[in-house]
mmCIF file of C-alpha atoms and ligand atoms in Angstrom:
data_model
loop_
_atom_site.group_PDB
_atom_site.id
_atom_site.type_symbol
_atom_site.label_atom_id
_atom_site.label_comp_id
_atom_site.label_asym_id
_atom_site.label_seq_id
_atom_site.Cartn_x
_atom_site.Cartn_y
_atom_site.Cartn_z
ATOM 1 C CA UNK A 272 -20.010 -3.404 -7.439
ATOM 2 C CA UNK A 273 -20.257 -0.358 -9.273
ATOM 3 C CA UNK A 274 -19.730 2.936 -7.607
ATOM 4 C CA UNK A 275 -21.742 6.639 -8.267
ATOM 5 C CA UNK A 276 -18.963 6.858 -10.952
ATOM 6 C CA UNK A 277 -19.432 3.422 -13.003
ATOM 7 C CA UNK A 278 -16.286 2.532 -11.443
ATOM 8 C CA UNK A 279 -16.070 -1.231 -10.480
ATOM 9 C CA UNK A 280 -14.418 -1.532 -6.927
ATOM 10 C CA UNK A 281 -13.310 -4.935 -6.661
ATOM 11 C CA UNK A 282 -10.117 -4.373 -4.258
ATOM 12 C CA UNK A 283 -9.423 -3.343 -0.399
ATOM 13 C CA UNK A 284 -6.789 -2.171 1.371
ATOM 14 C CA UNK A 285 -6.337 -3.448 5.102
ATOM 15 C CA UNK A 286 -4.477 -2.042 7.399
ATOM 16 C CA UNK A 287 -3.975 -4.534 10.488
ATOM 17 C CA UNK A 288 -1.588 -2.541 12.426
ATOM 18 C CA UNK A 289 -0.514 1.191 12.638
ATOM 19 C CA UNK A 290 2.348 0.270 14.601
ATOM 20 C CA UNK A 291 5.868 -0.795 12.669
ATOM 21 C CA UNK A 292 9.029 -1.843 13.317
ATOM 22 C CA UNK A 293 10.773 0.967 11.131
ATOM 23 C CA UNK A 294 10.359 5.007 11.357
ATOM 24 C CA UNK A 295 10.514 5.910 7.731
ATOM 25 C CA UNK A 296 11.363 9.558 7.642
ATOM 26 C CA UNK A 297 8.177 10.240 5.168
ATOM 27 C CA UNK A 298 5.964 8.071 7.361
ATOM 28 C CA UNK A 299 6.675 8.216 10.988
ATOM 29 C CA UNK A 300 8.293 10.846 13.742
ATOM 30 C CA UNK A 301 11.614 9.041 15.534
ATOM 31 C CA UNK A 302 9.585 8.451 18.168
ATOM 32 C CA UNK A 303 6.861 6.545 16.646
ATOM 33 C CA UNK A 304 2.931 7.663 16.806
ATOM 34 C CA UNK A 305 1.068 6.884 19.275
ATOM 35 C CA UNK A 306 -0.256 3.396 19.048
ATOM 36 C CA UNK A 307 -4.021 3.073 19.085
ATOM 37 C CA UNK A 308 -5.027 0.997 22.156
ATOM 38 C CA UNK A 309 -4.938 -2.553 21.255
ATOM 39 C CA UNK A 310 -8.724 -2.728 21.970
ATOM 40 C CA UNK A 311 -9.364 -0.065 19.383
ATOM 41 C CA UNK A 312 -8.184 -2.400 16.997
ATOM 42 C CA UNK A 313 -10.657 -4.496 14.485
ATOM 43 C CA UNK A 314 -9.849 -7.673 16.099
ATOM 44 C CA UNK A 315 -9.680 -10.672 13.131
ATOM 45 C CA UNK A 316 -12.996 -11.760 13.593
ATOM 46 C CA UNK A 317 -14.063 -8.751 13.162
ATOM 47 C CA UNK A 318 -12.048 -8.116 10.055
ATOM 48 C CA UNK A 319 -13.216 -11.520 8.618
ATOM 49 C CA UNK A 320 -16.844 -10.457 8.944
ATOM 50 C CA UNK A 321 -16.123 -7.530 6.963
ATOM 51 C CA UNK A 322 -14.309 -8.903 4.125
ATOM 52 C CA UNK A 323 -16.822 -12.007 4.225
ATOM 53 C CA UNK A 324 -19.848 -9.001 3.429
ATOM 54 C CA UNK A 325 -17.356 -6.983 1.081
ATOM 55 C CA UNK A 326 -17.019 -10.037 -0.941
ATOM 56 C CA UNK A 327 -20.576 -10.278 -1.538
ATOM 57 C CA UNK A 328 -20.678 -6.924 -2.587
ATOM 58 C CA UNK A 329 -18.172 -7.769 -5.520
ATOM 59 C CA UNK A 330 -14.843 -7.273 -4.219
ATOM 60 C CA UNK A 331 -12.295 -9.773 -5.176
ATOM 61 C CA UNK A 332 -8.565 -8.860 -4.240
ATOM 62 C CA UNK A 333 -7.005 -8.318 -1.119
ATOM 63 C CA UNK A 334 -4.427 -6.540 0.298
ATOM 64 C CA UNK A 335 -2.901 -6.519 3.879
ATOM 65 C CA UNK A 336 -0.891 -3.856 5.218
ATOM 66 C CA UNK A 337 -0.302 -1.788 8.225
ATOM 67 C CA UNK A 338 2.210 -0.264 9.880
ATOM 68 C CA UNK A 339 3.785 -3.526 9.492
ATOM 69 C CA UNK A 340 1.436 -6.520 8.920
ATOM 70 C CA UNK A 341 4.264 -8.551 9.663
ATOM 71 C CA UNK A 342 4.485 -7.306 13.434
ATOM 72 C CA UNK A 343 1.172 -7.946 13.991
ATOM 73 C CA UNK A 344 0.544 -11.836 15.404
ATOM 74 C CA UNK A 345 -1.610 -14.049 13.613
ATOM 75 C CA UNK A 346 -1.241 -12.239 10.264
ATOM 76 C CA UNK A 347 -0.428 -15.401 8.254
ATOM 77 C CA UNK A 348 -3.410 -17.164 9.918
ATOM 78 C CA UNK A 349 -5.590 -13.924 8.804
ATOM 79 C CA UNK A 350 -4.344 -14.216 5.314
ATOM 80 C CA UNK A 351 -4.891 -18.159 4.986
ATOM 81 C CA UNK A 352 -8.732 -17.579 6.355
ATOM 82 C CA UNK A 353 -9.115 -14.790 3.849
ATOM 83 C CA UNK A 354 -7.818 -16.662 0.990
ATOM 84 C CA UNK A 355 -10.435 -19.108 1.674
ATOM 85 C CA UNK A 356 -13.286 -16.771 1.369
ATOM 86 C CA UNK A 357 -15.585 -17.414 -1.602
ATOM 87 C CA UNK A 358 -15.548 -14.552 -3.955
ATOM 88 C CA UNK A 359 -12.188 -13.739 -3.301
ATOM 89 C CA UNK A 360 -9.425 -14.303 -6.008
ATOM 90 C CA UNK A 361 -6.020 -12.398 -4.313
ATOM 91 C CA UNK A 362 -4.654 -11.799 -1.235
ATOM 92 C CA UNK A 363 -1.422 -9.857 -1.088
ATOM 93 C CA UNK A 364 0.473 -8.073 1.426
ATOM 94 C CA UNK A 365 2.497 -4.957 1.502
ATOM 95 C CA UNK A 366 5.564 -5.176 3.609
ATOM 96 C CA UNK A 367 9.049 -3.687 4.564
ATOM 97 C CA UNK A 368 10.691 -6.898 4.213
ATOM 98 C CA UNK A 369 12.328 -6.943 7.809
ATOM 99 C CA UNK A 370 10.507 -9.945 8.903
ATOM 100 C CA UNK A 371 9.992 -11.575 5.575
ATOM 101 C CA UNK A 372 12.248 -14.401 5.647
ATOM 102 C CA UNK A 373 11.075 -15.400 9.281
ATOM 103 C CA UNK A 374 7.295 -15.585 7.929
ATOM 104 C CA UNK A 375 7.840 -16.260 4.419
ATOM 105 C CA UNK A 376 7.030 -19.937 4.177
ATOM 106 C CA UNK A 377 3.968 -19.422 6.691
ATOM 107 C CA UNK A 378 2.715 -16.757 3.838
ATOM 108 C CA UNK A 379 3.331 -19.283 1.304
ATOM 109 C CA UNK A 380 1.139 -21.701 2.876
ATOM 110 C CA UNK A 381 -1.243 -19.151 4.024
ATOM 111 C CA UNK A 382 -2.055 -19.094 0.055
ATOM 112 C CA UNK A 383 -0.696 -15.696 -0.189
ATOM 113 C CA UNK A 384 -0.624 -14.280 -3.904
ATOM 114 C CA UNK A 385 2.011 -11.627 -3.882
ATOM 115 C CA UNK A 386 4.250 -10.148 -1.986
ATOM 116 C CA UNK A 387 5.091 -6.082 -1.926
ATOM 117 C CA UNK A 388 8.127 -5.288 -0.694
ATOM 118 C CA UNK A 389 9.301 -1.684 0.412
ATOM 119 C CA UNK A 390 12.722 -0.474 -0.507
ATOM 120 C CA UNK A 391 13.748 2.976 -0.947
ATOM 121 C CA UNK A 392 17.883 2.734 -1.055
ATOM 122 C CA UNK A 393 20.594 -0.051 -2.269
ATOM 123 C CA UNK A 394 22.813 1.873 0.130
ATOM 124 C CA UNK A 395 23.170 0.210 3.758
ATOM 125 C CA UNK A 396 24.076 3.949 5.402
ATOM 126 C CA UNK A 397 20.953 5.673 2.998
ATOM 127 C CA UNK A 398 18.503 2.592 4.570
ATOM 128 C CA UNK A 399 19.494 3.413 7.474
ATOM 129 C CA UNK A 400 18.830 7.239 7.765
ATOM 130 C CA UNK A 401 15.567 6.497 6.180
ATOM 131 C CA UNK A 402 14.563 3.859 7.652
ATOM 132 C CA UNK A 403 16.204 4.553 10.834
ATOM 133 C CA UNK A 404 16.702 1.453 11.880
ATOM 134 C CA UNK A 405 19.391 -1.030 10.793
ATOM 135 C CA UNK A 406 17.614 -3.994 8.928
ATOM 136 C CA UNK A 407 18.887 -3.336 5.159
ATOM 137 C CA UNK A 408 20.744 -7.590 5.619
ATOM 138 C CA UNK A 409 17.272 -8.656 6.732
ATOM 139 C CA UNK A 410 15.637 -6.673 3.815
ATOM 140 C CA UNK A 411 17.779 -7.923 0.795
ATOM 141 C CA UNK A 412 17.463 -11.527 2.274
ATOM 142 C CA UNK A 413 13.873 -11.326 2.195
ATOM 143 C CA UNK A 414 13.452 -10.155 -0.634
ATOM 144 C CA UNK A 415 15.862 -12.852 -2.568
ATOM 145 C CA UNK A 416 13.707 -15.672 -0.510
ATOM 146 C CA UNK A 417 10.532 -14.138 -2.056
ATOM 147 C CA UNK A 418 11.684 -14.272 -5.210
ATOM 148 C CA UNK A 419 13.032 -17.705 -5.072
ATOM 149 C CA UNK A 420 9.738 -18.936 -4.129
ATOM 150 C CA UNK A 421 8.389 -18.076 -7.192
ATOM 151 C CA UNK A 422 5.661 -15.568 -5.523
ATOM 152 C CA UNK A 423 4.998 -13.048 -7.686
ATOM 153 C CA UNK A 424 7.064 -10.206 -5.889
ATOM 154 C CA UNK A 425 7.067 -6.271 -6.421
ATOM 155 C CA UNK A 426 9.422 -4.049 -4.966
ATOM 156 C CA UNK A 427 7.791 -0.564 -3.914
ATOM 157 C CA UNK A 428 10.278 2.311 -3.980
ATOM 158 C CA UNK A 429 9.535 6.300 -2.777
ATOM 159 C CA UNK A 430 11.645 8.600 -4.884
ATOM 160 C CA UNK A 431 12.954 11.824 -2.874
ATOM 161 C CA UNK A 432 14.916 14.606 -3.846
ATOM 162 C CA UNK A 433 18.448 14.464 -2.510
ATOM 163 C CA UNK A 434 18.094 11.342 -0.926
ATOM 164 C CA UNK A 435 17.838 8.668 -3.866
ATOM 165 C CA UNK A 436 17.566 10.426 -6.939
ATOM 166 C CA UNK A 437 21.035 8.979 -7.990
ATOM 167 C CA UNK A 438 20.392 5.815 -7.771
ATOM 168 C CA UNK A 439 16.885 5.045 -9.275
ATOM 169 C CA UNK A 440 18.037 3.309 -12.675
ATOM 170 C CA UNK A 441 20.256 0.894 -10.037
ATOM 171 C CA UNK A 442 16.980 0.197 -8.331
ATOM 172 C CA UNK A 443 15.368 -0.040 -11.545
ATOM 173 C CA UNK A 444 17.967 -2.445 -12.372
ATOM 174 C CA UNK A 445 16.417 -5.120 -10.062
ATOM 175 C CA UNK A 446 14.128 -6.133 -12.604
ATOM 176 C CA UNK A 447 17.054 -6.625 -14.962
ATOM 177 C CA UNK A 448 18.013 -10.400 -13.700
ATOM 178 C CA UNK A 449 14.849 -10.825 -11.627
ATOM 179 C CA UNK A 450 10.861 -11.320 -12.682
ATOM 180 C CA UNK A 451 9.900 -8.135 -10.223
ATOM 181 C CA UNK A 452 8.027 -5.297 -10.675
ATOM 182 C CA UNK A 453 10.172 -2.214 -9.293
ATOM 183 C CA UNK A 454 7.447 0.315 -8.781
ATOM 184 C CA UNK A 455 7.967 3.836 -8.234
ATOM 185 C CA UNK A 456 5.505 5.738 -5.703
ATOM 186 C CA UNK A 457 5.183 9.513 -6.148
ATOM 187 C CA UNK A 458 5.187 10.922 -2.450
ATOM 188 C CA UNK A 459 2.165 11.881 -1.426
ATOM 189 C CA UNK A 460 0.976 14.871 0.769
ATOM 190 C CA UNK A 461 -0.007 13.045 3.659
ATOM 191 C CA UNK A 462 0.887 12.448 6.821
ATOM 192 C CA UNK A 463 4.531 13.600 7.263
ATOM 193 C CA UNK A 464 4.893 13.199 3.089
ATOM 194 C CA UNK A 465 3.561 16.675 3.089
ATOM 195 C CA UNK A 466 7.049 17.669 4.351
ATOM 196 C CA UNK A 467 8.767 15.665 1.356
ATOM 197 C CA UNK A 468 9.567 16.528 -1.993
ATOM 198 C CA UNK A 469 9.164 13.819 -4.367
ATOM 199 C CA UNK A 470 10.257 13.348 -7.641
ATOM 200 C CA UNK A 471 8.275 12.647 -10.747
ATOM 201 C CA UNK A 472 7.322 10.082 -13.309
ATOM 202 C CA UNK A 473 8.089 11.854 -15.753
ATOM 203 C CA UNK A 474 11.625 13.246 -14.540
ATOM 204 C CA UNK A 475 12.280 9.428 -13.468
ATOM 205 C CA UNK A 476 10.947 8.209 -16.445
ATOM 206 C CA UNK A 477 13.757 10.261 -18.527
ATOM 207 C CA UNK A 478 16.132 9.509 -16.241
ATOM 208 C CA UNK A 479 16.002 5.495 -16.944
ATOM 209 C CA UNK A 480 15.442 5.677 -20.873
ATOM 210 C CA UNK A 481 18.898 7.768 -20.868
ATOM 211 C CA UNK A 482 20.683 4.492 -19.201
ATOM 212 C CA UNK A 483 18.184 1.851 -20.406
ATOM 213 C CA UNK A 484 16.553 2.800 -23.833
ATOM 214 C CA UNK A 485 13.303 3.433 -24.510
ATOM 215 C CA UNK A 486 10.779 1.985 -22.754
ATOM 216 C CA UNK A 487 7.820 0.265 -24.014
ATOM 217 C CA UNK A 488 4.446 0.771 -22.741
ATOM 218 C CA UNK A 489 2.462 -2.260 -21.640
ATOM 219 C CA UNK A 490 -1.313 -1.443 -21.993
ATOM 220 C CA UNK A 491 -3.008 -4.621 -20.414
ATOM 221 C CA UNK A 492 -3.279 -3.909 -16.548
ATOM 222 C CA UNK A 493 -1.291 -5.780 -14.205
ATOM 223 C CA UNK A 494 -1.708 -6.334 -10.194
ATOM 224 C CA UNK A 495 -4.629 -4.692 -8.220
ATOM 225 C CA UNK A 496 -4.695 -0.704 -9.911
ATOM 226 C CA UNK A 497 -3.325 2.140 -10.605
ATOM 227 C CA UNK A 498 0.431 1.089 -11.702
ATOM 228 C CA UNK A 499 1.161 1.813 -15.312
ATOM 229 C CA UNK A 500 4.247 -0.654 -16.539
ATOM 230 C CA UNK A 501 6.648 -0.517 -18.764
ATOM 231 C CA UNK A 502 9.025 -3.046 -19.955
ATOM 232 C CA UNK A 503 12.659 -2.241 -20.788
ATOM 233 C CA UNK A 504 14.311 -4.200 -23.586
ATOM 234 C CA UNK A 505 16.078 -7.063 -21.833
ATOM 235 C CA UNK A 506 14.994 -6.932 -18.377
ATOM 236 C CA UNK A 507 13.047 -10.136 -17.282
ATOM 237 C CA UNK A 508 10.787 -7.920 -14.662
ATOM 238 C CA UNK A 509 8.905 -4.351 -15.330
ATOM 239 C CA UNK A 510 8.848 -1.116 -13.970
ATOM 240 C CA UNK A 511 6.104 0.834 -12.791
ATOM 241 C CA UNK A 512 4.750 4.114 -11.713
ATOM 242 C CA UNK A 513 2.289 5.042 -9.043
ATOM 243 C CA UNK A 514 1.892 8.772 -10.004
ATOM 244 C CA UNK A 515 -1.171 9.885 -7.524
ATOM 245 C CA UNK A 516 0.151 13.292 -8.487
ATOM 246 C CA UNK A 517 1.800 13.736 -11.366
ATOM 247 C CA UNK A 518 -0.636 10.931 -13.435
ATOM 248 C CA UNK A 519 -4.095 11.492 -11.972
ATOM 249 C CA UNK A 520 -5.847 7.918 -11.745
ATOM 250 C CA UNK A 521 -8.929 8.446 -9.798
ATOM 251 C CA UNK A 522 -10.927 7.770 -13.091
ATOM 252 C CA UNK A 523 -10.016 4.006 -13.360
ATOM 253 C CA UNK A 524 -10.090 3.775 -9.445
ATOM 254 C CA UNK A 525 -11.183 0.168 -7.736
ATOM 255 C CA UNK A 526 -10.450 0.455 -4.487
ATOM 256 C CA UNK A 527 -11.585 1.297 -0.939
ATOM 257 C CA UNK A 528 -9.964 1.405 2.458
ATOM 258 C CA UNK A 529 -10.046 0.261 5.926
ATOM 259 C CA UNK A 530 -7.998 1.315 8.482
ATOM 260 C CA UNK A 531 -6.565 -0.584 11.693
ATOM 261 C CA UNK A 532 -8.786 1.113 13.988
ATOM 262 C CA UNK A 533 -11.818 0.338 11.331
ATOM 263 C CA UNK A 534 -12.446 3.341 9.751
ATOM 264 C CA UNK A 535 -14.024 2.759 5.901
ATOM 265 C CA UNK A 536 -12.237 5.061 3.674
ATOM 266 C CA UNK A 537 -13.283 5.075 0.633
ATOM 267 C CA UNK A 538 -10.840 7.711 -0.506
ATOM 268 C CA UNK A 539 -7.339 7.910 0.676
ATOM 269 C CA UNK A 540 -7.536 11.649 0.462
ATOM 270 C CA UNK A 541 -10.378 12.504 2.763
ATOM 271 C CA UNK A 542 -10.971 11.944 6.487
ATOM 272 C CA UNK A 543 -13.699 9.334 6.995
ATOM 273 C CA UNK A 544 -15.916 8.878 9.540
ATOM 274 C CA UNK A 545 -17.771 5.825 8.617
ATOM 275 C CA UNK A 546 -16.659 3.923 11.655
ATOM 276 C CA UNK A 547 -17.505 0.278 10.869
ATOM 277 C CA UNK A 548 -15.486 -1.557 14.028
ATOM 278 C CA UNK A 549 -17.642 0.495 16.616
ATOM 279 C CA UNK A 550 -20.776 -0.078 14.425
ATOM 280 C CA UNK A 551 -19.880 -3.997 15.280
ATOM 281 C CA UNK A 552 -19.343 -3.773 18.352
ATOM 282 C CA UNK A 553 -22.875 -2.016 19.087
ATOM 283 C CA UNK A 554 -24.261 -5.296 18.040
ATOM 284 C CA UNK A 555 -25.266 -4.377 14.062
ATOM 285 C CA UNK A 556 -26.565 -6.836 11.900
ATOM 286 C CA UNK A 557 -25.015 -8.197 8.529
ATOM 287 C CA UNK A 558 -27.817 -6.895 6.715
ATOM 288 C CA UNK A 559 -27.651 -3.211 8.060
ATOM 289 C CA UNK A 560 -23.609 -3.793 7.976
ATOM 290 C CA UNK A 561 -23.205 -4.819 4.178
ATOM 291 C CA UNK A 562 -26.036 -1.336 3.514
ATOM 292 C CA UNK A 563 -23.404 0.620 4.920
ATOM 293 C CA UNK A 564 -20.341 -0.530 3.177
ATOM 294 C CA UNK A 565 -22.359 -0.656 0.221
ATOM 295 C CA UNK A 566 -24.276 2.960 0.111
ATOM 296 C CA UNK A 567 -20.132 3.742 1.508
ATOM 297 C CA UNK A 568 -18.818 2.644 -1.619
ATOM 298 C CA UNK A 569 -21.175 3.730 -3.882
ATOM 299 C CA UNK A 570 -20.525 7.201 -2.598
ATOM 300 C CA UNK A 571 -16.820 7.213 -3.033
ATOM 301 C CA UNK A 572 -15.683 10.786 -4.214
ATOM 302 C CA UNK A 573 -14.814 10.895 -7.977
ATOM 303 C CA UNK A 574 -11.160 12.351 -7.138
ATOM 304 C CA UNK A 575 -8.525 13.152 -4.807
ATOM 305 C CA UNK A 576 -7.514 16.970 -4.094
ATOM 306 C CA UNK A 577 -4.262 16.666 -3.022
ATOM 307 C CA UNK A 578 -2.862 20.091 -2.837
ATOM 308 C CA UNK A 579 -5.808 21.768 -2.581
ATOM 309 C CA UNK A 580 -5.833 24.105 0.123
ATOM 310 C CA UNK A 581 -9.556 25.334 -0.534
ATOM 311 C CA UNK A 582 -10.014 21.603 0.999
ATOM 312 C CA UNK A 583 -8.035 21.399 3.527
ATOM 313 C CA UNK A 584 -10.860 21.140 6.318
ATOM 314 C CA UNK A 585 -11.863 17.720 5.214
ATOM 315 C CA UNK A 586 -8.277 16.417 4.119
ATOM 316 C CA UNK A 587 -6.649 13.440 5.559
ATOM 317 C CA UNK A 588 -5.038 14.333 9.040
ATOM 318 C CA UNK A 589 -4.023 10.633 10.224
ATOM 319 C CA UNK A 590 -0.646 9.425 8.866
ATOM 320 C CA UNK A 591 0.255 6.777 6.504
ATOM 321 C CA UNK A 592 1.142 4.279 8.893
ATOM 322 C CA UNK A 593 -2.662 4.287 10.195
ATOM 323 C CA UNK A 594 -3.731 4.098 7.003
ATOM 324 C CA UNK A 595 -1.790 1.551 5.099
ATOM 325 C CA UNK A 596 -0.482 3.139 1.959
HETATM 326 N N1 LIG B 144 5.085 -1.085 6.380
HETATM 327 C C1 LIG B 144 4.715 -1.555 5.107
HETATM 328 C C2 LIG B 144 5.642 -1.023 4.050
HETATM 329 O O1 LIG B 144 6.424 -0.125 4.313
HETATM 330 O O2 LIG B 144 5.549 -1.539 2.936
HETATM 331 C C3 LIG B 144 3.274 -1.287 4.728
HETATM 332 C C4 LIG B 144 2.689 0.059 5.067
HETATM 333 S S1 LIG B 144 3.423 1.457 4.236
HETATM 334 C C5 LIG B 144 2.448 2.779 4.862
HETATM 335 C C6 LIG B 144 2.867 1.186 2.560
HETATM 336 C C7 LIG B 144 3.590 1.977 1.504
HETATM 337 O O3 LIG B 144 3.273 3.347 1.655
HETATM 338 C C8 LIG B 144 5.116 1.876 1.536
HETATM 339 O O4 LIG B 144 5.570 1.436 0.275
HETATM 340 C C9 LIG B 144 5.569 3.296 1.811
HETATM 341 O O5 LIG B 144 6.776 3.587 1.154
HETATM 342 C C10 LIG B 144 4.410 4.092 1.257
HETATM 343 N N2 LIG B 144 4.273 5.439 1.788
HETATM 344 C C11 LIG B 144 4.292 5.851 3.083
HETATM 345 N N3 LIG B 144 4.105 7.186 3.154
HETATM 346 C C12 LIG B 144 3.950 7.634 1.888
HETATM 347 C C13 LIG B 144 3.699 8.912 1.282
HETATM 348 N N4 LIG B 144 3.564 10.015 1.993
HETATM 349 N N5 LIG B 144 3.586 8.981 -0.064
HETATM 350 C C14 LIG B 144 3.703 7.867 -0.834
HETATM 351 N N6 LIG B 144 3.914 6.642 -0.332
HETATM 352 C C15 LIG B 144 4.054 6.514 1.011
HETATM 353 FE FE1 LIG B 145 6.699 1.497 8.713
HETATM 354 FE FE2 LIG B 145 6.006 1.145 6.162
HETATM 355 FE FE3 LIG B 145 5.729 3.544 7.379
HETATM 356 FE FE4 LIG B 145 8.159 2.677 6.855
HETATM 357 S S1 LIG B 145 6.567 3.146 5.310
HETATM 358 S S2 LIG B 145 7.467 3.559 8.823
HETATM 359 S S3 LIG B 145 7.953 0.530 7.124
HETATM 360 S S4 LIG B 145 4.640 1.701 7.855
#
């Protein structure tokens, strides 16, 4: 469906969990966040009914993510019921790879359509510190499984300043031998990001052309939104950007949001109090269910304001790992 803005939102982001098996300096403290109860979260059911209505409503891709979806039991079962859902054309997941091998073939079979994997460092000791756990093996071995299965497979990398500036082109480089899309994130102020410096597009973008060449633009749109891709002469995969900051892309936005605890977001920049889980469980109908997410989306602000203090009051508070990225 259309939103206020003429925009068509045809995508949503799950979040299954907000717990994970990593503590990603930009993400999560060292000693984790605490969990929400395990009854505060959408059960699948629950999630199901959801996406069943939000397909109706016109939205047609997928994407499961947590914390780490991967931790969370059931997941591939979740994904192979979704997949199933008339209306609904893609269902990918965004992962850190640790568990990837163990569940790959299940996601295969689930009828999963693509796989994002997280991966910020080549560098075992830099995953490490980062991640702060010591899974980098389990990571790379994931990721070569994915892409041996022919699932279309994107690698999702968070540029810092003095932390992996030096080695972006070799990340790049991934999509030299390998059909992948290496996509760099701009960090975002949010959650413990707000404590980050990030580098970029355009510094990055530089910084690749002087090893690679110039890059071409490509101008059809590929995957579920806001990337823009390039292709570099002689590399089988592409790069892309996700510049929330630098590259403002609210404009050609398609997405909304719900969180683990079921929280609609329809912007990842603003708290959100449409609370569709407890709405559920106080016995709502479908009909007054699908009004909500529909007058919800319909309403979805026409832009972020990251950065804005003037806005700070009604900024998101909760961090990443509750929200899903
Ligand atoms: N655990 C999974 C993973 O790491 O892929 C899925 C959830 S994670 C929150 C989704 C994505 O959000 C990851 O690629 C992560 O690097 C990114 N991310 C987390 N915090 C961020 C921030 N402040 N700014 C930009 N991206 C962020
Ligand atoms: Fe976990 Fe993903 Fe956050 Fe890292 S970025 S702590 S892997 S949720």
């Amino acid at each position: 469906m259309k939103d206020q803005y003429q925009r068509t939102i045809d995508y949503i982001r799950i979040s299954v969990t907000d717990r994970c098996n990593f503590r990603c300096r930009y993400c999560m403290p060292e000693e984790g966040v605490e969990s929400i109860c395990h009854t505060e979260i959408m059960t699948y059911e629950e999630i199901l009914r959801l996406v069943r209505l939000a397909a109706g409503l016109g939205i047609k891709k997928v994407k499961i993510t947590g914390g780490e979806p991967l931790v969370r039991r059931g997941v591939c079962g979740l994904i192979g019921e979704i997949s199933r859902m008339p209306g609904i054309e893609s269902v990918t997941i965004t992962t850190n790879g640790a568990l990837l091998e163990q569940y790959l073939t299940e996601l295969v079979q689930a009828g999963v359509t693509g796989i994002n994997i997280s991966l910020d460092t080549l560098n075992r000791e830099r995953f490490r510190y980062i991640t702060r756990r010591d899974d980098y093996d389990k990571v790379q071995a994931g990721l070569k499984q994915a892409v041996a299965t022919g699932i279309p497979t994107k690698i999702n990398c968070v540029p810092m300043r003095g932390f992996n500036e030096d080695e972006l082109a070799d990340i790049a480089a991934l999509a030299k031998h390998d059909p992948v899309a290496v996509r760099f994130i701009e960090m975002m102020p949010i959650g413990m990001g707000v404590e980050k410096a990030g580098i970029y597009q355009d510094e990055i973008r530089k910084g690749l052309e002087s090893r690679y060449g110039t890059m071409l633009p490509i101008e059809e749109m590929l995957g579920n939104g806001p990337a823009k891709y390039y292709q570099i002469p002689g590399f089988q995969g592409k790069i892309g950007f996700i510049s929330a900051i630098s590259h403002e892309f609210c404009e050609g936005c398609n997405r909304v949001r719900l969180t683990a605890d079921g929280i609609l977001k329809p912007c990842l920049n603003y708290e959100s109090h449409i609370n569709l889980k407890q709405e559920m469980r106080n016995g709502i109908d479908d009909w007054e269910l699908e009004k909500i997410l529909k007058d919800a989306i319909y309403a979805k602000p026409r832009c972020h304001s990251f950065g804005d203090q003037t806005k700070k009051e009604i900024q998101e508070k909760r961090k990443m790992a509750g929200i899903g990225g």
